PDB file of C-alpha atoms in Angstrom:
ATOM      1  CA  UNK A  30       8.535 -16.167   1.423  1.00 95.00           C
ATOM      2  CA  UNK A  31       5.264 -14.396   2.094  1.00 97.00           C
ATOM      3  CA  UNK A  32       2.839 -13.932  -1.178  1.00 97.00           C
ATOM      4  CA  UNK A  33       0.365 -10.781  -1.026  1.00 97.00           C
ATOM      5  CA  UNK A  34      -2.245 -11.924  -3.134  1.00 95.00           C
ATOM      6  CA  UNK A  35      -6.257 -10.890  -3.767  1.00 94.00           C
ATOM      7  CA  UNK A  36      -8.395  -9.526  -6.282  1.00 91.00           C
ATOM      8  CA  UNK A  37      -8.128  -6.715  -8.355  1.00 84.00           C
ATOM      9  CA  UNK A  38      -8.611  -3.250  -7.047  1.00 85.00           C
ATOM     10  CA  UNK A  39      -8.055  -4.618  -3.542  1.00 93.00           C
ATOM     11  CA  UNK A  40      -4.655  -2.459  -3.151  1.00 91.00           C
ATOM     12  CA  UNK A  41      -2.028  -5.043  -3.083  1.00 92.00           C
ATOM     13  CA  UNK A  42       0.116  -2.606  -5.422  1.00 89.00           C
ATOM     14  CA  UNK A  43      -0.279   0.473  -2.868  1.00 92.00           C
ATOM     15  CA  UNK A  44       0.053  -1.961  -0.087  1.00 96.00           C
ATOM     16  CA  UNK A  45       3.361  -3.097  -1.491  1.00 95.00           C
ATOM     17  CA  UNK A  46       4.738  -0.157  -2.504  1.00 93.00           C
ATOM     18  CA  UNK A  47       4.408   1.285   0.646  1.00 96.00           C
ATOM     19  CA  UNK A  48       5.778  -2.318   2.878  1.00 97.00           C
ATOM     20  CA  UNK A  49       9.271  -1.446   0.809  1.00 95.00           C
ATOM     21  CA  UNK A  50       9.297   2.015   1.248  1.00 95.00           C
ATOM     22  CA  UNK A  51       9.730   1.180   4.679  1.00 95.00           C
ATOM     23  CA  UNK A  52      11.265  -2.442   4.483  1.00 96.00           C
ATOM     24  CA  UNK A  53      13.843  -2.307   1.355  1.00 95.00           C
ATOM     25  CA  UNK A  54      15.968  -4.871   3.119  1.00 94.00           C
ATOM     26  CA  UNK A  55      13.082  -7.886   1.904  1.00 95.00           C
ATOM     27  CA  UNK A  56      13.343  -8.552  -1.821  1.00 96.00           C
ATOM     28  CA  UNK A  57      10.302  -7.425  -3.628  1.00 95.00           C
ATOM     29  CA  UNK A  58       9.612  -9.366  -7.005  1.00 93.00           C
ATOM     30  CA  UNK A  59       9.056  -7.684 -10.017  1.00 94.00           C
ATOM     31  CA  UNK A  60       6.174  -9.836 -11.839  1.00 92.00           C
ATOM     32  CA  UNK A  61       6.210  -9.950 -15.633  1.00 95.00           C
ATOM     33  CA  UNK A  62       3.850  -9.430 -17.950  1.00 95.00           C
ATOM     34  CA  UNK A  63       2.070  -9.020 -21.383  1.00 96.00           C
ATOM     35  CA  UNK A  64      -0.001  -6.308 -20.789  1.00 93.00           C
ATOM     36  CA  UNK A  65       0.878  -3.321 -22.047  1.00 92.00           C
ATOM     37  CA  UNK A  66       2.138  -0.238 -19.408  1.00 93.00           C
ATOM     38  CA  UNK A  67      -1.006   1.666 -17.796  1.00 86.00           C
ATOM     39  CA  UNK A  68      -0.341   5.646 -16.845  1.00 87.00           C
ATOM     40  CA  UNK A  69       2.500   6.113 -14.745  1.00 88.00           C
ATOM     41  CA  UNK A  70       4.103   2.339 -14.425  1.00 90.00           C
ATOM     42  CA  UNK A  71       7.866   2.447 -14.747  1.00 91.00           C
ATOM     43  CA  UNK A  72       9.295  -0.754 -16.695  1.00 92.00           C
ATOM     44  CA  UNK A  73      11.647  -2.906 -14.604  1.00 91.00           C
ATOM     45  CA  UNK A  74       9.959  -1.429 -11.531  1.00 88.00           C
ATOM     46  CA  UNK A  75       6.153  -1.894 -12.071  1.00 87.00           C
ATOM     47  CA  UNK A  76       6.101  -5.154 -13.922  1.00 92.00           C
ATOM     48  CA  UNK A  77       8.863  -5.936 -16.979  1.00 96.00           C
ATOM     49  CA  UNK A  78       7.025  -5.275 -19.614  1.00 97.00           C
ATOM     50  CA  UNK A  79       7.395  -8.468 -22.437  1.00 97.00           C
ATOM     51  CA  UNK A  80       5.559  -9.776 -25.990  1.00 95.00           C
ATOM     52  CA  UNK A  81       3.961 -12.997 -25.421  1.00 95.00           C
ATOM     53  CA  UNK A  82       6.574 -14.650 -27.952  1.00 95.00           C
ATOM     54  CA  UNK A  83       9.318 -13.867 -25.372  1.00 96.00           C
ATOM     55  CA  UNK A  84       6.897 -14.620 -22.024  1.00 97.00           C
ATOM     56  CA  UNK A  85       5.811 -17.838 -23.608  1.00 95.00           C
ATOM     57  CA  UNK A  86       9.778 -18.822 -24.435  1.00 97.00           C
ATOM     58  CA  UNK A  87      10.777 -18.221 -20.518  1.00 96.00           C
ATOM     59  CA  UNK A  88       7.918 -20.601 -19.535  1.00 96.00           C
ATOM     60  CA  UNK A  89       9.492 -23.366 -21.557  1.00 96.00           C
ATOM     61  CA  UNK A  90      12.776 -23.091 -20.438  1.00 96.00           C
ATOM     62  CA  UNK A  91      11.457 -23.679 -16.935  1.00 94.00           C
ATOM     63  CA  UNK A  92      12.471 -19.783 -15.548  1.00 95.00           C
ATOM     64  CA  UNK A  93       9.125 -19.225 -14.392  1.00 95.00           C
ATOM     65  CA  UNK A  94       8.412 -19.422 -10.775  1.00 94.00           C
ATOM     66  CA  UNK A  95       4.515 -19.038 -11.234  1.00 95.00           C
ATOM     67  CA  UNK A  96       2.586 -17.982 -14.211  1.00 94.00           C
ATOM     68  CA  UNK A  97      -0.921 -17.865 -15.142  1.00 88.00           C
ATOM     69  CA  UNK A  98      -3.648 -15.611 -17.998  1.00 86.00           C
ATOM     70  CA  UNK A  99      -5.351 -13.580 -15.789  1.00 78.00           C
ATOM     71  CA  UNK A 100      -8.483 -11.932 -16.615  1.00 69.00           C
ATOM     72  CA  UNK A 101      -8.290 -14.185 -20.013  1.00 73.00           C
ATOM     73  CA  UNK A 102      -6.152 -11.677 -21.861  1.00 83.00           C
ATOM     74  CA  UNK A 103      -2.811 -11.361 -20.587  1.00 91.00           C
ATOM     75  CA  UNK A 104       0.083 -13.112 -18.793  1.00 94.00           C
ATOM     76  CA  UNK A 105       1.637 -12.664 -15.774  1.00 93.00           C
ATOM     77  CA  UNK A 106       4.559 -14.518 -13.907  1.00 94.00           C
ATOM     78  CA  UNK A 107       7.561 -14.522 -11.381  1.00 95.00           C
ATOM     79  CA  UNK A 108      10.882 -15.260 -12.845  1.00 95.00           C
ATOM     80  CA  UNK A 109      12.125 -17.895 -10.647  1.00 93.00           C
ATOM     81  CA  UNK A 110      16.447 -17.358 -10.416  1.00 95.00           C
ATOM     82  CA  UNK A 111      15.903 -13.547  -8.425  1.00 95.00           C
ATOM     83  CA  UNK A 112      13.859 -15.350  -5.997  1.00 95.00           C
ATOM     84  CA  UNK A 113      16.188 -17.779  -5.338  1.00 94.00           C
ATOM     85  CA  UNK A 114      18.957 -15.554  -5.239  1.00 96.00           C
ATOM     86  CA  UNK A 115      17.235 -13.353  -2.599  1.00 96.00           C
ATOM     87  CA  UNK A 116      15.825 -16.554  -0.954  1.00 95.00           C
ATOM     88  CA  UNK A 117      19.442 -18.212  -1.059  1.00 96.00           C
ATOM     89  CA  UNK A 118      21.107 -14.723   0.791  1.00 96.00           C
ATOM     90  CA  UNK A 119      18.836 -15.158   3.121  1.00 95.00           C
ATOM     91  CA  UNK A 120      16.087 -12.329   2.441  1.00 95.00           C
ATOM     92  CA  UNK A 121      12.416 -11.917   3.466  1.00 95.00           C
ATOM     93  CA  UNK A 122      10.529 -12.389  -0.354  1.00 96.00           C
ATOM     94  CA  UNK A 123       7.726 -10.968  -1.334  1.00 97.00           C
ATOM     95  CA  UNK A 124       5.664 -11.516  -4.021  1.00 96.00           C
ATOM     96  CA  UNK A 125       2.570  -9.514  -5.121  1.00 93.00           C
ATOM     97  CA  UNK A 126       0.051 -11.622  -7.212  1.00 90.00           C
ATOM     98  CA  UNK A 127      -2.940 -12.859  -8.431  1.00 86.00           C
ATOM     99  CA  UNK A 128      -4.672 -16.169  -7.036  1.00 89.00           C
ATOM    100  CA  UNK A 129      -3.353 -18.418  -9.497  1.00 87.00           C
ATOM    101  CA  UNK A 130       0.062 -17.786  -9.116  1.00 90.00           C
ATOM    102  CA  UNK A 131      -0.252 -18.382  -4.934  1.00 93.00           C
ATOM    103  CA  UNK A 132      -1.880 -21.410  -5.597  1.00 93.00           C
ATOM    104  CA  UNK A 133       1.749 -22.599  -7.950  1.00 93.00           C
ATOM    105  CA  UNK A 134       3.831 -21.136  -5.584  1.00 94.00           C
ATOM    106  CA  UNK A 135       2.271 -22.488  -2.547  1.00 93.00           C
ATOM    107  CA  UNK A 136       2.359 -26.057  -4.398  1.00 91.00           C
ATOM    108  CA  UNK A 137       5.871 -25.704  -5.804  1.00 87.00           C
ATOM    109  CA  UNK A 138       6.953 -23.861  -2.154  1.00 90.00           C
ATOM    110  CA  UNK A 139       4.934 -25.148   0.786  1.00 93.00           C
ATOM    111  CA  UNK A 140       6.611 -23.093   3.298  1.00 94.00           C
ATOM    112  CA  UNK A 141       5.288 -19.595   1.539  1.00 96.00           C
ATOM    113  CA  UNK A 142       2.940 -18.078   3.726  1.00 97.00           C
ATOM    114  CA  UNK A 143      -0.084 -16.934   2.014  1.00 97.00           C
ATOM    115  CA  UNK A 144      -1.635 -13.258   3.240  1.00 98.00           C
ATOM    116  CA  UNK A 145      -4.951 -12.369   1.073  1.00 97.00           C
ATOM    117  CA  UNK A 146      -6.003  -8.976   1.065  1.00 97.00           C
ATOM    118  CA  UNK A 147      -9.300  -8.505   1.008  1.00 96.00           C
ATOM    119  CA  UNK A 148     -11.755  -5.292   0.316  1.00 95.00           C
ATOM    120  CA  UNK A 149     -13.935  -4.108   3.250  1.00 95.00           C
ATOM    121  CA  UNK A 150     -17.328  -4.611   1.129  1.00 93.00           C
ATOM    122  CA  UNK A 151     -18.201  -5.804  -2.253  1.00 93.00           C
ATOM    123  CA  UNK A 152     -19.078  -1.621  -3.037  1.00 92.00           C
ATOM    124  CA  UNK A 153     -15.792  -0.498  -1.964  1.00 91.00           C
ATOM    125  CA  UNK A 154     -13.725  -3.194  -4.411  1.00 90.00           C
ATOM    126  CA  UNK A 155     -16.135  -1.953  -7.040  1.00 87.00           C
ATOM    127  CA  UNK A 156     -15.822   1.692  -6.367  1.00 88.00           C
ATOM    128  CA  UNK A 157     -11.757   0.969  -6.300  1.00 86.00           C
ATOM    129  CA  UNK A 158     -11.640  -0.073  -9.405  1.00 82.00           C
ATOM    130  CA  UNK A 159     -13.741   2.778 -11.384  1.00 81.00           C
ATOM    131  CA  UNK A 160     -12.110   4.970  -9.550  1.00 79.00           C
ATOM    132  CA  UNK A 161      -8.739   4.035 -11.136  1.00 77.00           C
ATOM    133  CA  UNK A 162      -9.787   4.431 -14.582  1.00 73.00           C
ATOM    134  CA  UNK A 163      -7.467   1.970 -15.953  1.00 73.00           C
ATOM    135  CA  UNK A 164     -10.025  -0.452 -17.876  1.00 76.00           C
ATOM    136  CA  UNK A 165     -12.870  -0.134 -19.898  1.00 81.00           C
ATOM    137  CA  UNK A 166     -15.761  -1.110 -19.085  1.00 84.00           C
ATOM    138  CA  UNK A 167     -16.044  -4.691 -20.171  1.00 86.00           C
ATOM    139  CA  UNK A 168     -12.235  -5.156 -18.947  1.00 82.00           C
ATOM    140  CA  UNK A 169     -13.625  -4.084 -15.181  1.00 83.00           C
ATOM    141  CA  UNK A 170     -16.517  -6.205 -15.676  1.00 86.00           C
ATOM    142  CA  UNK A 171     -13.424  -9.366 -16.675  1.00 86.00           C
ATOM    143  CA  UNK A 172     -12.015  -8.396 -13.339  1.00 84.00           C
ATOM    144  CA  UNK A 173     -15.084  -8.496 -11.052  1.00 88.00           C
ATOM    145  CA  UNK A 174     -16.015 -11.625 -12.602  1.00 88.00           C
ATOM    146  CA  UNK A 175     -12.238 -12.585 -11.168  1.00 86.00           C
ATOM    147  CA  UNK A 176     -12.457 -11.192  -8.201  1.00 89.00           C
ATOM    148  CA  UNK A 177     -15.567 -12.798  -7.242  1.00 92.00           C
ATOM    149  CA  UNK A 178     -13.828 -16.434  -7.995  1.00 91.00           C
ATOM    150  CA  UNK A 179     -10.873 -15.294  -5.667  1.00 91.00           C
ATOM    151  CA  UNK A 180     -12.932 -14.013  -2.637  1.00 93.00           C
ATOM    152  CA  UNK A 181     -14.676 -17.298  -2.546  1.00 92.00           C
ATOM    153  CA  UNK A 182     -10.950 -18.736  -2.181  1.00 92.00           C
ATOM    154  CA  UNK A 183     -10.288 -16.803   0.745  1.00 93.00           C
ATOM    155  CA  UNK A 184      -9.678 -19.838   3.133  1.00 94.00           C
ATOM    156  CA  UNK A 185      -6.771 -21.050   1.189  1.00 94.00           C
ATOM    157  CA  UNK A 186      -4.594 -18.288   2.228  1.00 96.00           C
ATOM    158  CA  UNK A 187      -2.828 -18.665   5.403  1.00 97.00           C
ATOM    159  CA  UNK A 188      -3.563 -14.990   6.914  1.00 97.00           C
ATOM    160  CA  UNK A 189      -6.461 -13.169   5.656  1.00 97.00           C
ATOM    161  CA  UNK A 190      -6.524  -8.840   5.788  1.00 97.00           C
ATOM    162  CA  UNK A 191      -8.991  -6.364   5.314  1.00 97.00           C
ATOM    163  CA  UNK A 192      -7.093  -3.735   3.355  1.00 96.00           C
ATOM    164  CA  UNK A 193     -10.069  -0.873   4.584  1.00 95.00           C
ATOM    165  CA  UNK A 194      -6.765   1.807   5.604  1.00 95.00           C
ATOM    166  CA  UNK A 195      -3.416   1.098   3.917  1.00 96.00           C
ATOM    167  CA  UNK A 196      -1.373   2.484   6.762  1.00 96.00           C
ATOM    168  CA  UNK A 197      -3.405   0.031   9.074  1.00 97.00           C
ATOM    169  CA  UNK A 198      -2.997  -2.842   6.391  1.00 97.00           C
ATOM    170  CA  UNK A 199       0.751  -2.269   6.220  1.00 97.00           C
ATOM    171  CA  UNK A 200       1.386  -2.274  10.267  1.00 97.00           C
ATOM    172  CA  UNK A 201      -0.093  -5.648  10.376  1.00 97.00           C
ATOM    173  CA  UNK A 202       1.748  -6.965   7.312  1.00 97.00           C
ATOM    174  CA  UNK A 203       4.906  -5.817   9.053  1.00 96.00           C
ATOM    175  CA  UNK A 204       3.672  -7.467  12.731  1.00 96.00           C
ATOM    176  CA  UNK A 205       2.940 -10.694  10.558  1.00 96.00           C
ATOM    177  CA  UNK A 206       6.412 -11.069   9.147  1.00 95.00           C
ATOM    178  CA  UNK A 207       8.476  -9.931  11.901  1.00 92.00           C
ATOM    179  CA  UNK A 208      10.412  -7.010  10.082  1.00 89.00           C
TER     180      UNK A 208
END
């Protein structure tokens, strides 16, 4: 199981996107989440797309992997059984999320090999983020406040990677786990 995790704006989504388009044979988890859809996410392929009600309901019944409130507004998670599936047929898994969530997974599945992504400069994370237009302003400022919290956490991850160049980012992501 390897977990592609780091802050906000870092890339892990283009990163990601691109490791399958070249690697469909690993399973790649779809995360849940409260939030509602930004421009051009597809449900059931960006994140599934749930109330909190029905989010809150899976965490009770134990069918949640990892799940966490990121930012402070919304929630996020992995649904445990697809993992297990894919992890029981013997498939590479990969999971793309926040900090919080490879810190449960990590406790809950030791053997999960933690890769951080990390920006090439404090500007360029920054500059990421405006430049996707997704938040306003006080949500980006939420999310830098994150991100600084999760670069100082750095040294828990197993393999750290400067995402400066996705196609360079992606090569060593597919060098790391052997596919």
């Amino acid at each position: 199981m390897w977990v592609i995790s780091g802050p906000s704006g870092v890339g892990k989504g283009t990163v990601c996107r691109q490791l399958q388009s070249r690697h469909p044979e690993a399973f790649y988890s779809v995360s849940l989440t409260t939030r509602p859809p930004r421009p051009g996410e597809v449900p059931g392929e960006s994140y599934h797309f749930v109330g909190p009600e029905e989010f809150l309901d899976l965490v009770d019944r134990g069918e949640m992997l990892e799940y966490a409130v990121v930012h402070g507004t919304h929630h996020y998670g992995t649904p445990h059984e697809p993992v297990r599936t894919a992890l029981e047929d013997g498939r590479p898994v990969v999971l793309e999320i926040d900090l919080q969530g490879a810190r449960q997974v990590k406790a809950n599945l030791p053997e999960a090999r933690l890769v951080f992504l990390e920006p090439p400069s404090w500007e360029e994370l920054v500059s990421r983020l405006e430049g996707r237009g997704t938040e306003d302003a006080q949500a980006r400022e939420r999310r830098l406040a994150t991100a600084r919290l999760e670069l100082a956490a750095r040294d828990e991850a197993d393999h750290v990677i400067v995402n400066e160049r996705v196609e360079e980012t992606v090569a060593a992501l597919v060098t790391l786990m052997g596919l």
